[in-house]
Amino acid sequence: MGSVSLKIGDGTARFRRTSICSSAVNLLMLFSVVTTNLFALYAFSSHSQANSPLLHSSNNISLVSQHLSLILREIDSSQRKLAQMEKQMLGYESIDISRPNIVPELKLFLQRHQLPLGKDSRTGITEMVSSVGHSCEKSTDLLSQYMSYKVFDRCPDDWSLGQKLILRACEPLPRRRCLAKTVQKQDLSKSPDSLWRSVSNKSVNWSGLGCKSFDCLKGKKLSKECVGCFDLGVEKDRFVKVKGKNDFLIDDVLGLGSGKIRIGFDISGGSGTFAARMAEKNVTVITNTLNNGAPFSEFIAARGLFPLFLSLDHRFPFLDNVFDLIHASSGLDVEGKAEKLEFLMFDLDRVLKPRGLFWLDNFYCANDEKKKELTRMIERFGYKKLKWVIGEKADAQVYLSAVLQKPVRA
Ligand SMILES: *[C@@H]1O[C@H](CO)[C@@H](O)[C@H](O)[C@H]1NC(C)=O
Ligand SMILES: *[C@@H]1O[C@H](CO)[C@@H](O)[C@H](O)[C@H]1NC(C)=O
Ligand SMILES: *[C@@H]1O[C@H](CO)[C@@H](O)[C@H](O)[C@H]1NC(C)=O
Ligand SMILES: *[C@@H]1O[C@H](CO)[C@@H](O)[C@H](O)[C@H]1NC(C)=O
């Protein structure tokens, strides 16, 4: 049908099974197309007979072509309906790669590849499909621009274009066959010195960013979690000194985990300070971040920590029950309907181990309703409240901090 099926996903390649369902859909489609055509033919001939006074002028070309175009339109619309049905039944979204503005490199990437030895007996898979976000369909022009480069040459200087696509839910991005830009100099220090050493301006390529040095970023409020967070002098106090009753100390929280906290996940973790403090406690933390307005990923990596470049709309690329600890603050506050936050919370719950800790750190509640909503949701998950503090700050804003323990569900 001139379109390639895509799957929402997080892997690098997708597999499509030949299932009873898909062959049934194919049969159904074939049947529908045939019956539509027969029906149209029938409608046409009976119509001609009914209008027998016109029949004598059967050489009236314009009448014939009128009927014909009517039939063609009918067939066309039913085919479109069928394509829609197929998509819905298979759960696939499609990018129509027959469109004129789709670049060849994108077509090549999205091409299905039959397995060379036919059906794999273990998995039942017959072909491999490349993975790209289904919402890329909404931004095909940008996507085509992203896929325009010389193969084996340098990639265009366009990381911000990639991030723009991700923010439009075009995630995962397609792979590319070009070489990413490099930075001139990376004078890295050894761990654990790297955790608190200032990062050189030269270890970041600043193109596409407002600031051109770390000094420029120091005083800036980049988000609720990052107020001057590139200033390690200020960051040093976080998690080891309390400024208000909403702040918990790392040692206290680790104490609640009775020494069994070894790996953790930090949501929207700013410049990686939580992971740094945890690294000092021999706990490995992955920091989830995009580069919104600053080189967060480069900075975290330069500290010797693990940045995960992924939006919060993407399902976390971890198997169930892997983390001992999840840390999140206001970055968790996704806009939109309550269901959106629920989807996110269920995914966090999924990757957290039973008896694992969920540390909600200074979550900003815009109003009382928001606080109640959040409390209700947390209670529905059945977490044990090990710490629970609702506090007001100087600006009369309400913040919720909590340490919650995931239950062991039967
Ligand atoms: C053909 O049909 C059209 C509309 O039905 C009519 O207006 C026209 O006069 C007909 N022409 C001939 C040559 O019969
Ligand atoms: C980074 O750049 C700024 C301004 O260009 C400069 O003042 C500062 O000394 C540089 N810092 C380092 C560590 O190179
Ligand atoms: C950043 O990358 C672009 C493209 O690779 C390059 O032209 C530019 O000189 C780089 N800038 C710095 C500061 O390294
Ligand atoms: C972390 O591990 C190192 C090496 O095993 C050990 O010397 C150090 O005491 C540990 N630190 C903590 C806080 O457990």
Short mmCIF file of C-alpha atoms and ligand atoms in Angstrom, two decimals:
data_model
loop_
_atom_site.label_atom_id
_atom_site.label_comp_id
_atom_site.label_asym_id
_atom_site.label_seq_id
_atom_site.Cartn_x
_atom_site.Cartn_y
_atom_site.Cartn_z
CA MET A 1 0.00 0.00 0.00
CA GLY A 2 3.03 2.22 -0.32
CA SER A 3 3.32 2.67 3.42
CA VAL A 4 5.57 1.29 6.04
CA SER A 5 4.30 0.24 9.40
CA LEU A 6 5.92 1.67 12.45
CA LYS A 7 5.67 0.75 16.05
CA ILE A 8 5.83 2.84 19.16
CA GLY A 9 8.86 1.45 20.86
CA ASP A 10 12.19 1.81 22.44
CA GLY A 11 14.31 -0.82 20.75
CA THR A 12 16.55 -0.40 17.80
CA ALA A 13 14.74 -2.82 15.62
CA ARG A 14 11.24 -4.16 15.62
CA PHE A 15 10.03 -7.51 14.53
CA ARG A 16 6.75 -8.26 12.95
CA ARG A 17 5.14 -11.59 13.36
CA THR A 18 3.06 -13.29 10.78
CA SER A 19 0.13 -14.14 12.93
CA ILE A 20 -3.25 -15.64 12.27
CA CYS A 21 -4.58 -12.17 12.94
CA SER A 22 -2.55 -10.45 10.24
CA SER A 23 -3.38 -13.05 7.59
CA ALA A 24 -7.03 -12.81 8.59
CA VAL A 25 -6.83 -9.08 8.10
CA ASN A 26 -5.28 -9.58 4.69
CA LEU A 27 -8.03 -11.98 3.69
CA LEU A 28 -10.67 -9.64 4.98
CA MET A 29 -9.14 -6.82 2.99
CA LEU A 30 -9.02 -8.82 -0.20
CA PHE A 31 -12.60 -9.88 0.28
CA SER A 32 -13.70 -6.31 0.95
CA VAL A 33 -11.93 -4.90 -2.09
CA VAL A 34 -13.44 -7.54 -4.35
CA THR A 35 -16.95 -7.06 -2.98
CA THR A 36 -16.66 -3.29 -3.21
CA ASN A 37 -15.69 -3.56 -6.84
CA LEU A 38 -18.48 -6.02 -7.62
CA PHE A 39 -20.95 -3.87 -5.80
CA ALA A 40 -19.88 -0.79 -7.70
CA LEU A 41 -20.14 -2.64 -11.00
CA TYR A 42 -23.60 -3.84 -10.07
CA ALA A 43 -24.68 -0.34 -9.08
CA PHE A 44 -23.41 0.98 -12.35
CA SER A 45 -25.16 -1.58 -14.57
CA SER A 46 -28.48 -1.46 -12.71
CA HIS A 47 -28.36 2.31 -12.79
CA SER A 48 -27.89 2.24 -16.57
CA GLN A 49 -30.82 -0.09 -16.99
CA ALA A 50 -33.10 1.95 -14.77
CA ASN A 51 -32.43 4.96 -16.92
CA SER A 52 -33.29 3.10 -20.10
CA PRO A 53 -34.32 6.27 -21.95
CA LEU A 54 -30.69 7.25 -21.79
CA LEU A 55 -29.54 3.83 -22.85
CA HIS A 56 -29.95 4.58 -26.54
CA SER A 57 -27.30 7.24 -26.19
CA SER A 58 -24.90 4.65 -24.77
CA ASN A 59 -22.16 6.38 -26.68
CA ASN A 60 -22.63 9.43 -24.42
CA ILE A 61 -19.03 9.51 -23.21
CA SER A 62 -19.52 12.17 -20.60
CA LEU A 63 -22.21 10.11 -18.85
CA VAL A 64 -20.05 7.03 -18.84
CA SER A 65 -17.06 8.86 -17.49
CA GLN A 66 -19.19 10.45 -14.83
CA HIS A 67 -20.28 7.02 -13.62
CA LEU A 68 -16.77 5.72 -13.87
CA SER A 69 -15.30 8.47 -11.75
CA LEU A 70 -18.06 7.90 -9.21
CA ILE A 71 -17.09 4.24 -8.99
CA LEU A 72 -13.42 5.04 -8.76
CA ARG A 73 -14.06 7.46 -5.97
CA GLU A 74 -16.12 4.82 -4.19
CA ILE A 75 -13.32 2.27 -4.50
CA ASP A 76 -10.74 4.79 -3.40
CA SER A 77 -12.66 5.74 -0.28
CA SER A 78 -13.30 2.13 0.71
CA GLN A 79 -9.64 1.34 0.23
CA ARG A 80 -8.74 4.19 2.52
CA LYS A 81 -11.24 2.96 5.08
CA LEU A 82 -9.69 -0.49 4.85
CA ALA A 83 -6.18 0.85 5.34
CA GLN A 84 -7.44 2.66 8.42
CA MET A 85 -9.07 -0.55 9.66
CA GLU A 86 -5.91 -2.51 9.12
CA LYS A 87 -3.87 0.03 11.06
CA GLN A 88 -6.32 -0.09 13.93
CA MET A 89 -6.50 -3.86 14.01
CA LEU A 90 -2.75 -4.30 13.94
CA GLY A 91 -2.08 -1.41 16.27
CA TYR A 92 0.37 0.01 13.75
CA GLU A 93 0.68 3.60 12.69
CA SER A 94 2.15 4.35 9.32
CA ILE A 95 4.34 6.88 7.68
CA ASP A 96 3.39 7.12 4.06
CA ILE A 97 6.81 6.96 2.46
CA SER A 98 5.36 7.34 -1.02
CA ARG A 99 4.85 11.03 -0.29
CA PRO A 100 6.98 13.31 -2.47
CA ASN A 101 8.78 15.11 0.37
CA ILE A 102 10.20 11.99 2.04
CA VAL A 103 13.98 11.78 1.57
CA PRO A 104 15.47 8.50 0.25
CA GLU A 105 17.55 7.94 3.41
CA LEU A 106 14.39 7.83 5.51
CA LYS A 107 12.78 5.37 3.10
CA LEU A 108 15.87 3.22 3.28
CA PHE A 109 15.85 3.23 7.06
CA LEU A 110 12.17 2.37 7.25
CA GLN A 111 12.33 -0.40 4.65
CA ARG A 112 11.33 -3.78 5.96
CA HIS A 113 13.92 -6.49 5.67
CA GLN A 114 12.91 -10.08 5.19
CA LEU A 115 14.96 -12.45 7.28
CA PRO A 116 17.39 -14.16 4.88
CA LEU A 117 16.51 -17.66 6.04
CA GLY A 118 12.79 -17.11 6.18
CA LYS A 119 10.66 -17.51 9.25
CA ASP A 120 12.56 -17.80 12.50
CA SER A 121 11.27 -20.94 14.14
CA ARG A 122 11.84 -19.76 17.69
CA THR A 123 10.10 -16.40 17.47
CA GLY A 124 7.86 -16.76 14.42
CA ILE A 125 9.33 -13.55 13.04
CA THR A 126 9.64 -13.16 9.27
CA GLU A 127 10.91 -9.62 8.85
CA MET A 128 12.67 -6.83 10.67
CA VAL A 129 11.17 -3.38 10.93
CA SER A 130 13.15 -0.33 12.05
CA SER A 131 11.83 1.44 15.06
CA VAL A 132 10.80 5.08 15.01
CA GLY A 133 8.18 6.94 17.01
CA HIS A 134 4.70 6.81 15.50
CA SER A 135 4.22 10.51 16.19
CA CYS A 136 7.01 11.23 13.68
CA GLU A 137 4.14 11.06 11.20
CA LYS A 138 3.05 14.49 12.48
CA SER A 139 6.47 16.00 11.71
CA THR A 140 7.53 14.33 8.48
CA ASP A 141 9.00 17.53 7.08
CA LEU A 142 11.29 17.97 10.08
CA LEU A 143 12.04 14.26 10.03
CA SER A 144 13.03 14.45 6.37
CA GLN A 145 15.24 17.40 7.19
CA TYR A 146 16.82 15.36 10.00
CA MET A 147 17.49 12.51 7.57
CA SER A 148 19.12 14.77 4.97
CA TYR A 149 22.89 14.29 5.14
CA LYS A 150 25.76 12.76 3.21
CA VAL A 151 26.20 9.11 4.08
CA PHE A 152 29.55 8.47 5.88
CA ASP A 153 30.17 12.20 6.05
CA ARG A 154 29.78 14.53 9.05
CA CYS A 155 26.23 14.94 10.33
CA PRO A 156 24.82 18.45 10.01
CA ASP A 157 25.17 20.50 13.21
CA ASP A 158 21.56 19.82 14.17
CA TRP A 159 21.26 18.25 17.63
CA SER A 160 18.55 20.78 18.46
CA LEU A 161 16.51 19.58 15.51
CA GLY A 162 16.68 16.07 16.95
CA GLN A 163 15.54 17.33 20.35
CA LYS A 164 12.74 19.32 18.74
CA LEU A 165 11.48 16.13 17.13
CA ILE A 166 11.68 14.29 20.45
CA LEU A 167 9.68 17.03 22.14
CA ARG A 168 7.04 16.51 19.45
CA ALA A 169 6.90 12.87 20.54
CA CYS A 170 8.92 11.67 17.54
CA GLU A 171 10.76 9.24 19.76
CA PRO A 172 12.76 7.14 19.20
CA LEU A 173 14.45 9.03 16.40
CA PRO A 174 15.61 7.04 13.39
CA ARG A 175 19.24 5.97 13.23
CA ARG A 176 21.48 7.91 10.88
CA ARG A 177 24.48 6.97 8.76
CA CYS A 178 26.57 10.07 9.44
CA LEU A 179 29.26 10.96 11.97
CA ALA A 180 28.15 13.00 14.96
CA LYS A 181 30.04 16.18 15.73
CA THR A 182 32.88 15.89 18.17
CA VAL A 183 34.21 18.25 20.78
CA GLN A 184 37.72 19.62 20.59
CA LYS A 185 39.02 18.73 23.98
CA GLN A 186 37.84 16.62 26.86
CA ASP A 187 40.15 17.05 29.82
CA LEU A 188 38.38 14.60 32.03
CA SER A 189 39.42 13.78 35.55
CA LYS A 190 39.20 10.47 37.30
CA SER A 191 36.27 9.43 39.40
CA PRO A 192 35.48 10.43 42.15
CA ASP A 193 37.34 13.76 41.59
CA SER A 194 35.24 14.25 38.47
CA LEU A 195 32.03 14.50 40.53
CA TRP A 196 32.81 18.02 41.77
CA ARG A 197 35.42 19.33 39.35
CA SER A 198 34.31 22.21 37.16
CA VAL A 199 33.80 21.16 33.58
CA SER A 200 35.80 22.91 30.87
CA ASN A 201 33.95 25.08 28.37
CA LYS A 202 35.78 23.16 25.69
CA SER A 203 34.21 19.84 26.51
CA VAL A 204 30.92 21.08 25.05
CA ASN A 205 30.07 22.21 21.54
CA TRP A 206 27.91 25.24 22.30
CA SER A 207 26.25 25.68 18.93
CA GLY A 208 22.48 25.93 19.16
CA LEU A 209 22.62 27.06 22.81
CA GLY A 210 22.05 30.55 24.20
CA CYS A 211 25.00 30.41 26.58
CA LYS A 212 28.48 29.76 25.26
CA SER A 213 30.17 28.92 28.54
CA PHE A 214 29.40 27.39 31.94
CA ASP A 215 29.96 30.74 33.62
CA CYS A 216 27.06 32.08 31.60
CA LEU A 217 24.82 29.24 32.83
CA LYS A 218 25.75 29.60 36.51
CA GLY A 219 23.17 32.14 37.65
CA LYS A 220 20.37 30.92 35.44
CA LYS A 221 17.05 29.39 36.45
CA LEU A 222 16.60 26.76 33.76
CA SER A 223 13.74 24.86 35.39
CA LYS A 224 12.27 24.17 38.82
CA GLU A 225 14.96 21.53 39.39
CA CYS A 226 17.78 23.60 37.99
CA VAL A 227 18.21 27.01 39.56
CA GLY A 228 21.85 27.75 38.93
CA CYS A 229 22.50 24.01 39.00
CA PHE A 230 25.64 24.35 36.89
CA ASP A 231 27.29 26.10 39.83
CA LEU A 232 28.78 23.19 41.73
CA GLY A 233 29.63 25.48 44.63
CA VAL A 234 25.91 25.89 45.28
CA GLU A 235 25.02 22.32 44.35
CA LYS A 236 27.41 20.93 46.97
CA ASP A 237 24.91 21.58 49.75
CA ARG A 238 22.02 19.73 48.19
CA PHE A 239 21.03 16.44 49.83
CA VAL A 240 23.62 16.85 52.60
CA LYS A 241 22.31 20.02 54.25
CA VAL A 242 18.70 20.88 54.95
CA LYS A 243 17.32 24.29 54.03
CA GLY A 244 13.73 23.56 54.97
CA LYS A 245 11.59 20.77 56.31
CA ASN A 246 10.94 19.53 52.78
CA ASP A 247 14.60 18.64 52.34
CA PHE A 248 15.66 15.14 53.33
CA LEU A 249 19.23 14.03 53.82
CA ILE A 250 20.66 11.32 51.64
CA ASP A 251 21.88 9.34 54.65
CA ASP A 252 18.42 9.39 56.22
CA VAL A 253 16.76 8.12 53.08
CA LEU A 254 19.39 5.45 52.51
CA GLY A 255 18.84 4.40 56.11
CA LEU A 256 15.17 3.74 55.31
CA GLY A 257 16.30 1.34 52.60
CA SER A 258 18.10 -0.75 55.23
CA GLY A 259 21.33 -0.85 53.26
CA LYS A 260 19.82 -2.46 50.21
CA ILE A 261 19.96 0.48 47.86
CA ARG A 262 22.46 -0.10 45.08
CA ILE A 263 20.94 1.28 41.88
CA GLY A 264 18.62 4.21 41.30
CA PHE A 265 16.93 6.35 38.69
CA ASP A 266 16.65 10.14 38.86
CA ILE A 267 13.87 11.86 36.89
CA SER A 268 14.81 15.24 35.41
CA GLY A 269 17.91 15.32 37.54
CA GLY A 270 19.32 18.73 36.57
CA SER A 271 23.10 18.66 36.43
CA GLY A 272 23.37 15.24 38.06
CA THR A 273 24.07 16.27 41.65
CA PHE A 274 21.78 13.60 43.10
CA ALA A 275 23.65 10.93 41.15
CA ALA A 276 26.97 12.45 42.30
CA ARG A 277 26.00 12.31 45.96
CA MET A 278 24.74 8.77 45.48
CA ALA A 279 27.96 7.77 43.71
CA GLU A 280 29.79 8.77 46.89
CA LYS A 281 27.61 6.24 48.69
CA ASN A 282 28.47 3.61 46.11
CA VAL A 283 24.96 3.78 44.64
CA THR A 284 24.79 3.94 40.83
CA VAL A 285 22.15 6.38 39.61
CA ILE A 286 21.03 7.00 36.03
CA THR A 287 19.93 10.57 35.42
CA ASN A 288 17.13 11.15 32.96
CA THR A 289 17.50 14.45 31.11
CA LEU A 290 17.12 16.26 27.84
CA ASN A 291 19.24 19.24 26.83
CA ASN A 292 16.57 21.87 27.37
CA GLY A 293 18.44 25.17 27.14
CA ALA A 294 21.74 23.80 28.45
CA PRO A 295 24.19 20.94 27.88
CA PHE A 296 22.86 18.81 30.74
CA SER A 297 23.88 15.50 29.16
CA GLU A 298 27.46 16.59 28.45
CA PHE A 299 27.81 18.04 31.94
CA ILE A 300 26.51 14.93 33.68
CA ALA A 301 28.75 12.72 31.55
CA ALA A 302 31.75 14.93 32.29
CA ARG A 303 31.10 14.34 36.01
CA GLY A 304 31.50 10.65 35.30
CA LEU A 305 27.77 9.97 35.68
CA PHE A 306 25.21 8.35 33.40
CA PRO A 307 22.87 10.69 31.46
CA LEU A 308 19.82 9.13 29.80
CA PHE A 309 18.64 11.26 26.89
CA LEU A 310 14.95 10.46 26.90
CA SER A 311 11.74 12.42 27.28
CA LEU A 312 9.28 11.58 30.04
CA ASP A 313 6.74 10.60 27.40
CA HIS A 314 8.83 7.61 26.47
CA ARG A 315 8.38 4.31 28.23
CA PHE A 316 11.47 3.74 30.37
CA PRO A 317 13.89 1.36 28.67
CA PHE A 318 14.22 -0.93 31.69
CA LEU A 319 12.68 -4.21 32.58
CA ASP A 320 10.25 -4.45 35.51
CA ASN A 321 11.46 -4.41 39.13
CA VAL A 322 15.06 -3.30 38.54
CA PHE A 323 15.61 -0.14 40.62
CA ASP A 324 16.08 0.07 44.37
CA LEU A 325 15.34 3.79 44.38
CA ILE A 326 13.63 6.41 42.23
CA HIS A 327 14.14 10.10 42.87
CA ALA A 328 11.88 12.72 41.33
CA SER A 329 10.88 16.30 41.97
CA SER A 330 8.79 18.81 40.08
CA GLY A 331 10.06 17.45 36.79
CA LEU A 332 7.48 14.74 37.32
CA ASP A 333 4.74 17.31 36.86
CA VAL A 334 3.61 16.51 33.33
CA GLU A 335 1.04 18.83 31.87
CA GLY A 336 -2.38 17.76 30.78
CA LYS A 337 -4.95 15.30 32.04
CA ALA A 338 -4.63 13.26 35.23
CA GLU A 339 -4.28 10.11 33.11
CA LYS A 340 -1.01 11.38 31.69
CA LEU A 341 0.61 11.49 35.11
CA GLU A 342 -0.93 8.10 35.88
CA PHE A 343 0.72 6.50 32.85
CA LEU A 344 4.04 7.93 34.01
CA MET A 345 3.51 6.78 37.60
CA PHE A 346 2.62 3.27 36.53
CA ASP A 347 5.82 3.10 34.49
CA LEU A 348 7.87 4.28 37.47
CA ASP A 349 6.12 1.77 39.68
CA ARG A 350 6.92 -0.91 37.13
CA VAL A 351 10.67 -0.33 37.12
CA LEU A 352 10.89 -0.01 40.92
CA LYS A 353 11.55 -3.13 42.97
CA PRO A 354 9.04 -4.30 45.57
CA ARG A 355 10.07 -2.58 48.84
CA GLY A 356 12.02 -0.10 46.68
CA LEU A 357 11.90 3.57 47.64
CA PHE A 358 10.25 6.38 45.74
CA TRP A 359 11.61 9.72 46.88
CA LEU A 360 9.38 12.60 45.88
CA ASP A 361 11.55 15.64 46.51
CA ASN A 362 10.03 19.10 46.80
CA PHE A 363 7.22 18.47 44.37
CA TYR A 364 5.57 21.79 43.63
CA CYS A 365 1.78 21.75 44.03
CA ALA A 366 0.29 24.65 42.13
CA ASN A 367 -2.88 24.51 44.22
CA ASP A 368 -4.69 22.52 46.88
CA GLU A 369 -6.62 20.48 44.30
CA LYS A 370 -3.35 19.39 42.71
CA LYS A 371 -2.01 18.28 46.08
CA LYS A 372 -5.17 16.28 46.83
CA GLU A 373 -5.12 14.69 43.39
CA LEU A 374 -1.51 13.62 43.80
CA THR A 375 -2.13 12.30 47.31
CA ARG A 376 -5.13 10.28 46.12
CA MET A 377 -3.12 8.78 43.29
CA ILE A 378 -0.18 7.83 45.55
CA GLU A 379 -2.60 6.18 47.97
CA ARG A 380 -4.16 4.11 45.20
CA PHE A 381 -0.74 2.61 44.50
CA GLY A 382 -0.66 1.39 48.08
CA TYR A 383 2.78 2.79 48.92
CA LYS A 384 3.82 2.98 52.54
CA LYS A 385 4.54 6.55 53.61
CA LEU A 386 7.91 6.42 55.36
CA LYS A 387 8.22 10.20 55.24
CA TRP A 388 5.52 12.68 54.28
CA VAL A 389 5.99 16.45 54.56
CA ILE A 390 3.81 19.16 53.11
CA GLY A 391 5.48 22.48 53.52
CA GLU A 392 5.07 26.06 52.49
CA LYS A 393 8.02 28.07 51.35
CA ALA A 394 8.67 31.78 51.62
CA ASP A 395 6.77 32.41 48.39
CA ALA A 396 3.63 30.78 49.93
CA GLN A 397 3.89 27.92 47.48
CA VAL A 398 3.09 24.42 48.62
CA TYR A 399 5.60 21.61 48.25
CA LEU A 400 5.26 17.94 48.93
CA SER A 401 8.20 15.77 49.91
CA ALA A 402 7.84 12.10 50.64
CA VAL A 403 9.69 8.83 50.83
CA LEU A 404 7.37 6.03 49.80
CA GLN A 405 7.93 2.32 49.83
CA LYS A 406 6.54 0.16 47.06
CA PRO A 407 4.41 -2.66 48.47
CA VAL A 408 5.02 -6.32 47.74
CA ARG A 409 1.89 -7.13 45.79
CA ALA A 410 0.55 -10.61 45.88
C1 LIG B 1 -25.14 13.28 -22.75
O1 LIG B 1 -25.72 13.39 -21.41
C2 LIG B 1 -25.73 14.68 -20.85
C3 LIG B 1 -26.21 14.63 -19.41
O2 LIG B 1 -26.78 13.42 -19.07
C4 LIG B 1 -26.67 15.55 -21.72
O3 LIG B 1 -26.69 16.88 -21.19
C5 LIG B 1 -26.11 15.56 -23.14
O4 LIG B 1 -27.00 16.28 -23.98
C6 LIG B 1 -25.98 14.13 -23.73
N1 LIG B 1 -25.29 14.17 -25.01
C7 LIG B 1 -25.64 13.38 -26.04
C8 LIG B 1 -24.78 13.54 -27.26
O5 LIG B 1 -26.54 12.59 -25.98
C1 LIG B 2 34.69 29.55 30.09
O1 LIG B 2 34.40 30.67 29.29
C2 LIG B 2 34.22 31.88 30.03
C3 LIG B 2 33.74 32.95 29.09
O2 LIG B 2 34.07 32.70 27.78
C4 LIG B 2 35.53 32.24 30.72
O3 LIG B 2 35.37 33.44 31.47
C5 LIG B 2 35.90 31.10 31.66
O4 LIG B 2 37.16 31.36 32.26
C6 LIG B 2 35.96 29.80 30.92
N1 LIG B 2 36.10 28.75 31.91
C7 LIG B 2 36.90 27.71 31.76
C8 LIG B 2 36.96 26.73 32.89
O5 LIG B 2 37.54 27.53 30.74
C1 LIG B 3 30.44 22.75 16.94
O1 LIG B 3 30.16 21.85 15.91
C2 LIG B 3 30.08 22.45 14.63
C3 LIG B 3 29.69 21.37 13.64
O2 LIG B 3 30.38 20.20 13.83
C4 LIG B 3 31.41 23.12 14.29
O3 LIG B 3 31.30 23.76 13.04
C5 LIG B 3 31.76 24.13 15.36
O4 LIG B 3 33.04 24.68 15.12
C6 LIG B 3 31.75 23.47 16.73
N1 LIG B 3 31.95 24.48 17.75
C7 LIG B 3 32.79 24.33 18.75
C8 LIG B 3 32.85 25.46 19.74
O5 LIG B 3 33.49 23.33 18.88
C1 LIG B 4 32.39 2.57 48.60
O1 LIG B 4 33.19 1.52 48.11
C2 LIG B 4 34.59 1.68 48.39
C3 LIG B 4 35.34 0.58 47.68
O2 LIG B 4 34.70 -0.65 47.83
C4 LIG B 4 34.79 1.66 49.89
O3 LIG B 4 36.16 1.85 50.20
C5 LIG B 4 33.97 2.79 50.51
O4 LIG B 4 34.05 2.73 51.92
C6 LIG B 4 32.51 2.68 50.10
N1 LIG B 4 31.80 3.87 50.56
C7 LIG B 4 30.64 3.81 51.19
C8 LIG B 4 30.04 5.12 51.60
O5 LIG B 4 30.05 2.77 51.40
#
